[in-house]
XYZ file of N, CA and C in Angstrom:
870
model
N 0.854 -1.195 0.000
C 0.000 0.000 0.000
C 0.887 1.240 0.000
N 0.711 2.106 -0.983
C 1.474 3.346 -1.065
C 0.502 4.513 -0.954
N 0.839 5.476 -0.107
C -0.016 6.659 0.017
C 0.859 7.881 0.233
N 0.306 9.035 -0.021
C 1.026 10.294 0.146
C 0.977 10.717 1.601
N 2.145 10.982 2.195
C 2.193 11.449 3.573
C 2.351 12.969 3.580
N 1.506 13.631 4.333
C 1.645 15.077 4.516
C 1.603 15.369 6.005
N 2.341 16.373 6.427
C 2.330 16.758 7.829
C 0.987 17.394 8.174
N 0.521 17.121 9.396
C -0.743 17.703 9.832
C -0.598 19.210 9.995
N -1.619 19.925 9.556
C -1.690 21.359 9.792
C -2.372 21.555 11.139
N -1.564 21.671 12.192
C -2.095 21.678 13.545
C -2.402 23.106 13.986
N -3.601 23.271 14.522
C -4.033 24.579 14.993
C -4.038 24.584 16.511
N -3.507 25.641 17.115
C -3.607 25.780 18.556
C -5.053 26.093 18.923
N -5.531 25.443 19.970
C -6.893 25.667 20.429
C -6.850 26.305 21.809
N -7.656 27.298 22.003
C -7.674 27.984 23.284
C -8.428 27.159 24.318
N -8.165 27.454 25.598
C -8.904 26.796 26.666
C -10.393 27.089 26.541
N -10.717 28.290 26.055
C -12.121 28.660 25.900
C -12.822 27.780 24.868
N -12.115 27.455 23.783
C -12.710 26.616 22.743
C -12.941 25.201 23.253
N -11.968 24.665 23.983
C -12.125 23.326 24.551
C -13.288 23.319 25.543
N -13.355 24.339 26.386
C -14.439 24.431 27.383
C -15.790 24.531 26.694
N -15.845 25.275 25.600
C -17.089 25.426 24.853
C -17.558 24.085 24.304
N -16.634 23.321 23.725
C -16.995 22.004 23.189
C -17.475 21.097 24.312
N -16.822 21.153 25.459
C -17.242 20.331 26.591
C -18.657 20.698 27.037
N -18.994 21.966 26.961
C -20.366 22.375 27.282
C -21.349 21.839 26.255
N -20.983 21.933 24.980
C -21.882 21.528 23.905
C -22.228 20.047 23.980
N -21.254 19.207 24.302
C -21.531 17.772 24.380
C -21.902 17.349 25.806
N -22.123 18.324 26.690
C -22.601 18.096 28.057
C -21.642 17.255 28.899
N -20.349 17.324 28.585
C -19.405 16.540 29.375
C -18.979 17.287 30.637
N -19.030 18.626 30.612
C -18.736 19.389 31.825
C -19.719 19.035 32.939
N -20.951 18.771 32.565
C -21.967 18.394 33.543
C -21.626 17.043 34.175
N -21.080 16.144 33.378
C -20.676 14.838 33.901
C -19.530 14.999 34.894
N -18.558 15.852 34.559
C -17.450 16.117 35.478
C -17.969 16.700 36.796
N -18.780 17.743 36.673
C -19.155 18.542 37.838
C -20.173 17.848 38.734
N -21.148 17.156 38.147
C -22.231 16.564 38.939
C -21.915 15.162 39.430
N -21.067 14.424 38.700
C -20.806 13.034 39.059
C -19.336 12.803 39.396
N -18.458 13.645 38.869
C -17.041 13.542 39.201
C -16.280 12.494 38.418
N -16.786 12.115 37.246
C -16.098 11.121 36.432
C -14.942 11.750 35.658
N -13.866 10.987 35.481
C -12.755 11.475 34.659
C -12.080 10.350 33.857
N -12.668 9.134 33.894
C -12.093 8.007 33.177
C -11.068 7.223 33.978
N -11.003 7.444 35.261
C -10.014 6.778 36.106
C -10.121 5.263 35.982
N -8.954 4.612 35.882
C -8.819 3.150 35.819
C -9.316 2.545 34.510
N -9.660 3.358 33.530
C -10.093 2.844 32.234
C -8.898 2.830 31.286
N -8.698 1.684 30.629
C -7.614 1.540 29.666
C -8.141 1.767 28.258
N -7.598 2.773 27.593
C -8.015 3.137 26.240
C -6.924 2.732 25.254
N -7.304 1.987 24.236
C -6.369 1.635 23.180
C -6.428 2.644 22.049
N -5.320 2.798 21.362
C -5.242 3.772 20.278
C -4.488 3.145 19.112
N -5.121 3.127 17.923
C -4.492 2.594 16.721
C -4.232 3.745 15.759
N -2.979 3.946 15.409
C -2.578 4.972 14.453
C -1.509 4.346 13.552
N -0.946 5.131 12.662
C 0.175 4.615 11.881
C 1.422 4.500 12.745
N 1.418 5.149 13.897
C 2.516 5.073 14.850
C 2.027 5.478 16.226
N 2.958 5.644 17.153
C 2.619 6.045 18.515
C 2.884 7.541 18.692
N 2.327 8.148 19.748
C 2.530 9.585 19.950
C 3.994 9.948 20.177
N 4.379 11.104 19.655
C 5.671 11.690 19.975
C 5.434 12.878 20.895
N 6.463 13.285 21.583
C 6.329 14.440 22.467
C 6.253 15.717 21.635
N 5.268 16.545 21.923
C 5.062 17.817 21.232
C 4.957 18.923 22.279
N 4.882 20.185 21.855
C 4.676 21.253 22.838
C 3.385 21.094 23.636
N 2.435 20.287 23.098
C 1.147 20.138 23.759
C 1.004 18.828 24.535
N 1.867 17.832 24.215
C 1.632 16.504 24.773
C 2.946 15.811 25.100
N 2.980 15.169 26.278
C 4.145 14.406 26.728
C 3.896 12.923 26.428
N 4.665 12.374 25.511
C 4.457 11.000 25.068
C 4.697 9.974 26.170
N 5.332 10.364 27.270
C 5.561 9.417 28.361
C 4.262 9.019 29.052
N 3.166 9.711 28.743
C 1.857 9.376 29.304
C 1.239 8.143 28.634
N 1.874 7.665 27.573
C 1.312 6.584 26.756
C 2.201 5.354 26.833
N 1.582 4.179 26.958
C 2.303 2.909 26.920
C 2.251 2.360 25.497
N 3.405 2.172 24.885
C 3.483 1.680 23.505
C 3.555 0.158 23.516
N 2.734 -0.469 22.680
C 2.633 -1.922 22.625
C 3.099 -2.425 21.259
N 3.869 -3.496 21.249
C 4.256 -4.144 20.004
C 5.625 -3.725 19.505
N 5.986 -4.266 18.343
C 7.290 -4.005 17.750
C 7.140 -3.176 16.478
N 8.185 -2.429 16.158
C 8.191 -1.643 14.932
C 7.239 -0.469 14.949
N 6.917 0.043 16.126
C 5.960 1.158 16.251
C 6.747 2.463 16.315
N 6.729 3.206 15.245
C 7.446 4.472 15.192
C 6.574 5.601 15.749
N 7.236 6.682 16.146
C 6.503 7.839 16.658
C 6.050 8.727 15.506
N 4.882 9.348 15.673
C 4.395 10.267 14.653
C 3.466 11.309 15.269
N 3.334 12.419 14.566
C 2.663 13.602 15.091
C 1.160 13.417 15.234
N 0.518 12.800 14.255
C -0.934 12.661 14.271
C -1.407 11.943 15.533
N -0.674 10.905 15.937
C -1.034 10.148 17.132
C -0.963 11.010 18.387
N -0.041 11.977 18.392
C 0.111 12.842 19.562
C -1.157 13.636 19.824
N -1.777 14.136 18.762
C -2.963 14.965 18.942
C -4.207 14.119 19.195
N -4.214 12.895 18.694
C -5.299 11.988 19.049
C -5.259 11.688 20.541
N -4.065 11.374 21.049
C -3.911 11.087 22.471
C -4.240 12.310 23.311
N -3.827 13.474 22.852
C -4.103 14.711 23.575
C -5.607 14.923 23.734
N -6.367 14.663 22.676
C -7.819 14.868 22.746
C -8.457 13.854 23.694
N -8.023 12.601 23.620
C -8.562 11.608 24.553
C -8.325 12.044 25.995
N -7.088 12.484 26.282
C -6.748 12.922 27.635
C -7.475 14.211 28.031
N -7.773 15.047 27.060
C -8.481 16.295 27.348
C -9.909 16.025 27.808
N -10.540 14.995 27.237
C -11.934 14.722 27.563
C -12.115 13.610 28.595
N -11.072 12.831 28.829
C -11.104 11.814 29.888
C -9.717 11.777 30.526
N -9.389 12.780 31.340
C -8.003 12.945 31.820
C -7.484 11.805 32.686
N -8.371 10.981 33.254
C -7.924 9.929 34.157
C -7.566 8.623 33.492
N -7.748 8.509 32.169
C -7.541 7.221 31.499
C -6.064 6.885 31.363
N -5.803 5.600 31.161
C -4.475 5.132 30.766
C -4.539 4.786 29.285
N -3.594 5.313 28.502
C -3.619 5.112 27.056
C -2.547 4.112 26.643
N -2.961 3.155 25.824
C -2.068 2.171 25.224
C -2.112 2.382 23.719
N -0.953 2.470 23.101
C -0.894 2.845 21.685
C -0.111 1.827 20.877
N -0.582 1.598 19.659
C 0.168 0.759 18.737
C -0.124 1.199 17.312
N 0.496 0.494 16.349
C 0.264 0.824 14.943
C -0.811 -0.102 14.360
N -0.925 -0.123 13.053
C -2.015 -0.856 12.405
C -1.690 -2.322 12.138
N -0.634 -2.835 12.728
C -0.270 -4.244 12.591
C -1.213 -5.092 13.438
N -1.873 -6.068 12.818
C -2.880 -6.852 13.531
C -2.315 -7.543 14.771
N -1.116 -8.108 14.659
C -0.550 -8.823 15.804
C -0.249 -7.859 16.948
N 0.202 -6.639 16.631
C 0.432 -5.643 17.676
C -0.876 -5.252 18.360
N -1.933 -5.121 17.570
C -3.236 -4.745 18.139
C -3.734 -5.840 19.082
N -3.532 -7.092 18.701
C -3.981 -8.182 19.561
C -3.147 -8.253 20.841
N -1.867 -7.872 20.763
C -1.070 -7.744 21.988
C -1.631 -6.654 22.888
N -2.079 -5.569 22.278
C -2.661 -4.471 23.053
C -3.951 -4.912 23.738
N -4.740 -5.739 23.071
C -5.972 -6.240 23.668
C -5.690 -7.062 24.925
N -4.537 -7.714 24.963
C -4.166 -8.506 26.135
C -3.989 -7.648 27.385
N -3.874 -6.328 27.206
C -3.700 -5.427 28.350
C -5.024 -5.111 29.046
N -6.135 -5.613 28.502
C -7.434 -5.342 29.121
C -8.044 -4.024 28.678
N -7.915 -3.722 27.390
C -8.413 -2.457 26.843
C -9.942 -2.421 26.893
N -10.496 -1.280 27.319
C -11.947 -1.141 27.409
C -12.576 -0.595 26.147
N -11.839 0.215 25.404
C -12.339 0.829 24.171
C -11.135 1.175 23.313
N -11.306 1.127 21.996
C -10.223 1.444 21.072
C -10.612 2.629 20.215
N -9.692 3.572 20.073
C -9.886 4.693 19.151
C -9.009 4.486 17.921
N -9.597 4.684 16.740
C -8.823 4.619 15.502
C -9.119 5.861 14.673
N -8.253 6.851 14.784
C -8.386 8.087 14.009
C -7.582 7.968 12.724
N -7.688 6.819 12.116
C -7.035 6.533 10.845
C -7.983 5.627 10.091
N -7.646 5.297 8.878
C -8.529 4.418 8.131
C -7.986 4.151 6.751
N -8.637 3.256 6.051
C -8.187 2.844 4.725
C -9.299 3.057 3.718
N -8.954 3.681 2.603
C -9.904 3.812 1.507
C -10.095 2.454 0.857
N -11.274 2.259 0.300
C -11.613 0.974 -0.284
C -11.783 1.116 -1.790
N -11.214 0.202 -2.523
C -11.288 0.200 -3.976
C -12.737 0.026 -4.431
N -13.212 0.957 -5.259
C -14.588 0.881 -5.731
C -14.870 -0.408 -6.503
N -13.839 -1.034 -7.072
C -14.044 -2.222 -7.898
C -14.046 -3.517 -7.084
N -13.911 -3.385 -5.766
C -13.886 -4.589 -4.936
C -15.021 -4.530 -3.919
N -15.190 -5.612 -3.194
C -16.255 -5.656 -2.198
C -16.037 -4.607 -1.110
N -17.124 -4.064 -0.580
C -17.017 -3.029 0.448
C -16.577 -3.608 1.791
N -17.034 -4.824 2.082
C -16.778 -5.415 3.393
C -15.474 -6.192 3.335
N -14.361 -5.446 3.439
C -13.047 -6.039 3.249
C -12.402 -6.459 4.564
N -11.121 -6.840 4.461
C -10.404 -7.458 5.570
C -10.483 -6.653 6.864
N -10.163 -5.353 6.815
C -10.153 -4.557 8.042
C -11.516 -4.567 8.715
N -12.582 -4.479 7.905
C -13.925 -4.472 8.480
C -14.260 -5.828 9.116
N -13.923 -6.898 8.429
C -14.200 -8.229 8.970
C -13.417 -8.461 10.264
N -12.145 -8.075 10.238
C -11.307 -8.268 11.429
C -11.819 -7.421 12.590
N -12.220 -6.186 12.313
C -12.727 -5.307 13.361
C -13.988 -5.878 13.997
N -14.884 -6.412 13.179
C -16.096 -7.024 13.724
C -15.760 -8.235 14.590
N -14.768 -9.008 14.168
C -14.330 -10.151 14.963
C -13.783 -9.702 16.316
N -12.949 -8.671 16.299
C -12.355 -8.166 17.540
C -13.442 -7.699 18.501
N -14.407 -6.969 17.984
C -15.480 -6.457 18.838
C -16.292 -7.593 19.443
N -16.641 -8.570 18.612
C -17.507 -9.650 19.074
C -16.789 -10.631 19.996
N -15.528 -10.952 19.686
C -14.820 -11.988 20.425
C -14.027 -11.453 21.616
N -13.632 -10.184 21.553
C -12.832 -9.608 22.636
C -13.598 -8.561 23.437
N -14.861 -8.353 23.101
C -15.724 -7.427 23.849
C -15.112 -6.035 23.976
N -14.825 -5.446 22.822
C -14.280 -4.091 22.838
C -14.869 -3.305 21.668
N -15.293 -2.089 21.941
C -15.854 -1.231 20.906
C -14.734 -0.453 20.233
N -14.731 -0.457 18.897
C -13.754 0.312 18.147
C -14.438 1.570 17.609
N -13.937 2.722 18.015
C -14.497 4.005 17.599
C -13.607 4.572 16.505
N -14.199 4.837 15.339
C -13.406 5.123 14.147
C -13.814 6.439 13.490
N -12.824 7.138 12.964
C -13.093 8.300 12.118
C -13.766 7.827 10.839
N -14.855 8.506 10.464
C -15.560 8.131 9.237
C -14.782 8.541 8.001
N -13.897 9.546 8.150
C -13.116 10.034 7.016
C -13.499 11.455 6.649
N -12.638 12.091 5.883
C -12.815 13.509 5.543
C -12.953 13.725 4.044
N -13.543 12.770 3.364
C -13.673 12.877 1.913
C -15.117 12.583 1.530
N -15.874 13.638 1.295
C -17.317 13.534 1.072
C -17.674 12.579 -0.055
N -16.936 12.632 -1.151
C -17.354 11.915 -2.352
C -16.714 10.551 -2.519
N -16.088 10.036 -1.464
C -15.544 8.680 -1.529
C -16.254 7.819 -0.502
N -15.938 6.534 -0.537
C -16.578 5.636 0.412
C -16.065 5.873 1.823
N -16.869 5.483 2.796
C -16.452 5.588 4.184
C -15.216 4.713 4.395
N -14.349 5.131 5.290
C -13.108 4.406 5.517
C -13.345 3.074 6.226
N -12.437 2.152 6.024
C -12.372 0.935 6.830
C -11.389 1.203 7.983
N -11.679 0.758 9.223
C -12.789 -0.109 9.602
C -14.026 0.613 10.116
N -14.184 1.895 9.795
C -15.391 2.596 10.242
C -16.646 1.961 9.672
N -16.507 1.291 8.515
C -17.665 0.675 7.881
C -18.088 -0.621 8.572
N -17.250 -1.193 9.393
C -17.584 -2.463 10.042
C -18.888 -2.343 10.817
N -19.651 -3.419 10.824
C -20.972 -3.397 11.470
C -20.877 -3.009 12.941
N -19.873 -3.532 13.636
C -19.772 -3.326 15.082
C -18.977 -2.083 15.470
N -18.319 -1.437 14.511
C -17.582 -0.210 14.813
C -18.543 0.951 14.998
N -18.087 1.976 15.689
C -18.846 3.224 15.794
C -18.160 4.247 14.902
N -18.807 4.624 13.797
C -18.235 5.572 12.835
C -18.659 6.988 13.210
N -17.685 7.887 13.322
C -17.934 9.241 13.814
C -17.675 10.267 12.719
N -18.699 11.061 12.388
C -18.548 12.206 11.501
C -18.218 13.449 12.303
N -18.086 14.603 11.633
C -17.635 15.794 12.344
C -18.435 17.041 12.051
N -18.642 17.868 13.094
C -19.269 19.176 12.892
C -18.461 20.263 13.571
N -18.673 21.485 13.111
C -17.979 22.657 13.637
C -18.798 23.236 14.778
N -18.248 23.164 15.988
C -18.945 23.661 17.170
C -18.865 25.178 17.278
N -17.968 25.784 16.500
C -17.817 27.246 16.385
C -17.283 27.922 17.635
N -17.026 27.153 18.706
C -16.464 27.740 19.916
C -17.391 28.668 20.661
N -18.703 28.396 20.580
C -19.672 29.333 21.183
C -20.539 28.726 22.280
N -20.559 27.414 22.423
C -21.469 26.708 23.328
C -22.931 26.864 22.932
N -23.190 27.506 21.805
C -24.542 27.704 21.309
C -24.853 26.615 20.286
N -25.736 25.700 20.638
C -26.046 24.579 19.748
C -26.646 25.032 18.420
N -27.249 26.203 18.415
C -27.958 26.657 17.216
C -27.026 27.009 16.066
N -25.737 27.260 16.359
C -24.829 27.615 15.263
C -23.890 26.470 14.889
N -24.092 25.294 15.489
C -23.278 24.136 15.114
C -23.550 23.769 13.661
N -22.484 23.501 12.916
C -22.611 23.299 11.468
C -21.800 22.083 11.034
N -22.438 21.151 10.359
C -21.740 19.979 9.859
C -20.666 20.398 8.865
N -19.460 19.866 9.026
C -18.408 20.168 8.066
C -18.776 19.609 6.699
N -18.452 20.359 5.659
C -18.825 19.954 4.303
C -18.228 18.609 3.926
N -17.038 18.302 4.459
C -16.380 17.058 4.093
C -17.003 15.852 4.786
N -17.808 16.068 5.830
C -18.268 14.946 6.634
C -19.044 13.966 5.765
N -18.675 12.742 5.838
C -19.129 11.679 4.942
C -20.650 11.617 4.783
N -21.092 11.398 3.569
C -22.511 11.185 3.301
C -22.733 9.719 2.950
N -23.756 9.142 3.522
C -24.058 7.727 3.317
C -24.332 7.466 1.845
N -23.475 6.666 1.227
C -23.690 6.336 -0.166
C -23.268 4.923 -0.498
N -22.968 4.142 0.533
C -22.417 2.805 0.313
C -23.410 1.688 0.608
N -24.647 2.065 0.937
C -25.606 1.033 1.290
C -25.496 0.595 2.735
N -24.655 1.297 3.532
C -24.557 0.997 4.960
C -25.053 2.210 5.740
N -25.590 1.968 6.922
C -26.119 3.068 7.733
C -24.980 3.699 8.528
N -24.153 4.437 7.876
C -23.012 5.102 8.486
C -22.960 6.541 7.991
N -22.465 7.499 8.738
C -21.855 7.321 10.056
C -22.905 7.005 11.120
N -22.448 6.649 12.318
C -23.363 6.348 13.408
C -23.741 7.602 14.179
N -22.752 8.470 14.443
C -22.980 9.713 15.187
C -22.056 10.784 14.635
N -22.246 12.019 15.086
C -21.304 13.097 14.792
C -20.888 13.747 16.109
N -19.708 14.370 16.091
C -19.164 15.040 17.269
C -18.343 16.228 16.799
N -18.034 17.171 17.699
C -17.227 18.326 17.293
C -15.896 17.904 16.688
N -15.523 18.568 15.588
C -14.283 18.220 14.876
C -13.431 19.453 14.649
N -13.556 20.457 15.499
C -12.806 21.702 15.297
C -11.707 21.888 16.338
N -11.136 20.764 16.820
C -9.975 20.852 17.695
C -8.707 20.655 16.891
N -7.595 20.364 17.551
C -6.271 20.285 16.942
C -6.288 19.493 15.642
N -5.866 20.133 14.574
C -5.781 19.454 13.299
C -7.081 19.355 12.545
N -8.193 19.395 13.253
C -9.542 19.284 12.688
C -9.761 17.938 11.997
N -10.961 17.751 11.455
C -11.298 16.507 10.790
C -11.881 15.486 11.745
N -12.386 14.392 11.178
C -12.965 13.347 12.020
C -11.909 12.654 12.867
N -10.643 12.909 12.579
C -9.576 12.430 13.468
C -9.711 13.034 14.858
N -10.313 14.217 14.951
C -10.491 14.839 16.263
C -11.863 14.558 16.858
N -12.860 14.264 16.035
C -14.189 13.976 16.597
C -14.247 12.577 17.211
N -13.543 11.601 16.616
C -13.568 10.233 17.151
C -13.007 10.162 18.577
N -11.836 10.757 18.885
C -11.321 10.647 20.259
C -12.166 11.380 21.294
N -12.959 12.372 20.864
C -13.903 12.992 21.800
C -14.928 11.951 22.241
N -15.450 11.184 21.283
C -16.415 10.131 21.612
C -15.747 9.045 22.452
N -14.497 8.734 22.150
C -13.758 7.754 22.948
C -13.652 8.217 24.399
N -13.435 9.507 24.593
C -13.402 10.051 25.949
C -14.732 9.874 26.665
N -15.833 10.081 25.944
C -17.159 9.874 26.540
C -17.337 8.414 26.951
N -16.918 7.493 26.090
C -17.045 6.065 26.408
C -16.239 5.715 27.659
N -15.066 6.312 27.816
C -14.268 6.055 29.017
C -15.031 6.464 30.273
N -15.748 7.576 30.215
C -16.543 8.009 31.368
C -17.697 7.034 31.611
N -18.312 6.553 30.532
C -19.383 5.562 30.660
C -18.890 4.295 31.335
N -17.689 3.846 30.952
C -17.130 2.627 31.520
C -16.748 2.817 32.986
N -16.281 4.017 33.334
C -15.990 4.285 34.739
C -17.276 4.252 35.558
N -18.343 4.792 35.004
C -19.634 4.855 35.697
C -20.264 3.467 35.840
N -20.149 2.640 34.808
C -20.759 1.298 34.808
C -19.752 0.312 34.194
N -18.809 -0.189 34.994
C -17.739 -1.034 34.456
C -18.232 -2.267 33.700
N -19.385 -2.808 34.057
C -19.863 -4.025 33.398
C -20.172 -3.813 31.921
N -20.313 -2.561 31.504
C -20.541 -2.292 30.082
C -19.348 -2.703 29.230
N -18.193 -2.846 29.852
C -16.992 -3.242 29.101
C -17.176 -4.599 28.427
N -18.097 -5.416 28.936
C -18.331 -6.734 28.355
C -19.468 -6.726 27.335
N -20.031 -5.534 27.083
C -21.166 -5.425 26.173
C -20.990 -4.231 25.219
N -20.022 -4.327 24.302
C -19.766 -3.192 23.414
C -20.977 -2.795 22.577
N -21.849 -3.766 22.275
C -23.055 -3.439 21.514
C -23.965 -2.511 22.304
N -23.973 -2.651 23.641
C -24.780 -1.758 24.466
C -24.172 -0.358 24.512
N -22.844 -0.287 24.586
C -22.196 1.029 24.575
C -22.579 1.779 23.309
N -22.506 1.079 22.182
C -22.859 1.712 20.903
C -24.318 2.142 20.897
N -25.208 1.270 21.380
C -26.636 1.601 21.401
C -26.915 2.815 22.283
N -26.242 2.876 23.438
C -26.449 4.004 24.351
C -25.959 5.304 23.723
N -24.821 5.257 23.044
C -24.305 6.460 22.380
C -25.281 6.960 21.320
N -25.829 6.045 20.517
C -26.802 6.463 19.513
C -28.055 7.029 20.169
N -28.495 6.385 21.255
C -29.701 6.854 21.943
C -29.479 8.184 22.655
N -28.219 8.504 22.956
C -27.933 9.776 23.637
C -28.170 10.981 22.733
N -28.186 10.750 21.436
C -28.322 11.846 20.472
C -29.756 12.389 20.497
N -29.887 13.662 20.748
C -31.207 14.295 20.828
C -31.388 15.404 19.802
N -30.391 15.582 18.921
C -30.499 16.665 17.948
C -29.622 16.380 16.743
N -29.967 17.013 15.633
C -29.125 17.040 14.438
C -28.635 18.479 14.275
N -27.386 18.641 13.867
C -26.841 19.978 13.649
C -27.223 20.448 12.245
N -26.947 21.711 11.962
C -27.229 22.242 10.635
C -26.355 21.568 9.591
N -26.946 21.322 8.429
C -26.155 20.824 7.308
C -25.493 21.996 6.592
N -24.454 21.753 5.794
C -23.811 22.836 5.047
C -24.820 23.541 4.132
N -24.470 24.747 3.747
C -25.345 25.545 2.889
C -25.711 24.772 1.624
N -26.978 24.832 1.274
C -27.434 24.173 0.058
C -27.783 22.713 0.226
N -27.623 22.178 1.447
C -27.940 20.770 1.708
C -29.149 20.719 2.638
N -30.120 19.921 2.285
C -31.347 19.838 3.066
C -31.063 19.466 4.514
N -31.779 20.102 5.414
C -31.599 19.837 6.843
C -32.031 18.417 7.181
N -31.402 17.851 8.193
C -31.775 16.539 8.700
C -32.438 16.716 10.064
N -33.381 15.869 10.387
C -34.111 16.000 11.641
C -34.110 14.693 12.412
N -34.376 14.792 13.722
C -34.456 13.595 14.547
C -35.608 12.706 14.105
N -36.664 13.323 13.591
C -37.834 12.548 13.164
C -37.501 11.595 12.023
N -36.436 11.893 11.280
C -36.036 11.034 10.166
C -35.283 9.791 10.624
N -34.914 9.738 11.905
C -34.144 8.596 12.412
C -32.691 8.688 11.995
N -32.104 7.572 11.552
C -30.721 7.540 11.090
C -30.663 8.227 9.733
N -29.881 9.291 9.634
C -29.825 10.068 8.394
C -28.461 9.931 7.717
N -28.407 10.341 6.453
C -27.241 10.088 5.616
C -25.958 10.700 6.140
N -26.026 11.929 6.590
C -24.800 12.634 6.971
C -24.478 12.544 8.459
N -25.489 12.401 9.314
C -25.255 12.512 10.752
C -25.601 11.263 11.539
N -26.071 10.219 10.867
C -26.451 9.033 11.619
C -27.538 9.359 12.629
N -27.301 8.974 13.892
C -28.278 9.255 14.948
C -28.249 10.707 15.392
N -27.144 11.432 15.115
C -27.058 12.842 15.486
C -25.834 13.144 16.325
N -25.902 14.255 17.055
C -24.783 14.742 17.867
C -24.766 14.040 19.223
N -23.616 13.481 19.586
C -23.508 12.755 20.856
C -23.698 13.697 22.039
N -24.166 13.134 23.153
C -24.411 13.906 24.366
C -23.982 13.066 25.560
N -22.906 13.463 26.220
C -22.331 12.677 27.310
C -23.291 12.555 28.490
N -23.967 13.642 28.823
C -24.879 13.622 29.974
C -26.061 12.680 29.718
N -26.607 12.739 28.511
C -27.710 11.832 28.172
C -27.262 10.382 28.262
N -26.033 10.104 27.805
C -25.523 8.735 27.864
C -25.451 8.239 29.303
N -24.942 9.066 30.209
C -24.842 8.680 31.613
C -26.234 8.508 32.228
N -27.174 9.366 31.844
C -28.536 9.257 32.377
C -29.201 7.962 31.913
N -28.985 7.590 30.657
C -29.548 6.342 30.139
C -29.011 5.164 30.958
N -27.705 5.191 31.239
C -27.097 4.111 32.016
C -27.670 4.084 33.425
N -27.743 5.254 34.084
C -28.173 5.314 35.483
C -29.619 4.874 35.658
N -30.441 5.099 34.628
C -31.859 4.742 34.718
C -32.146 3.350 34.187
N -31.110 2.660 33.717
C -31.284 1.301 33.233
C -32.198 1.192 32.030
N -32.249 2.252 31.205
C -33.196 2.267 30.104
C -32.695 1.523 28.862
N -31.493 1.040 28.919
C -30.961 0.335 27.766
C -31.342 -1.139 27.806
């Protein structure tokens, strides 16, 4: 596999912008009212490499698993976002080598974030190796894989985001205002065109580097809080996914010229179930409504 490598165009984000996003997805309420921070939850991270130390992130916070895992910048910002939204978690990182990932699973990982993905050849079957393997991992090892849906509107959704058991995350611009009314789906955010009901949810994607690479780890942070609140969910990844979809109570604005999507439509092409809500997810768990 040959692909073009480009350095990430990383944007500094202010504390105000991060705080605004936390308000929008109701995670500040989870911190303040319940005191969750992801403590004792092990989060796995799959990238092309492991985090390197940057001005924003100390790579010593991450345990690297496997052999031949080089350091790279993109992983640093994925880890930074996970830690920003679930500061108490322990992060385990590896590359896309299947044997390395299975070694990481041996560490007792509760959830896996994959802010990377593979394009699929239009001339071949959609349900390819990565998707099949991801579904196997979820079903046999009881772990939910949260994946970036991709940043290319007119191509197929990335693998393994397309896998049945994966949670595919699209991205919207939170605008840094805490005002839900001005949230706007990014134009690149994938539109369902493959015959699969993806993406599953959308989350803010206007943090470091932007793109669904930043929206997926936000959702991973929410899952870490869910697992801290109800540890037994770690053995039921299908329930975690169902609760996340059920937590969605709104659809954000679509880009200009694109018809609006509504909750009444159910799972929609661009936003799936809608915008994730951490507080709603915790309430669903606490009330046993799942």
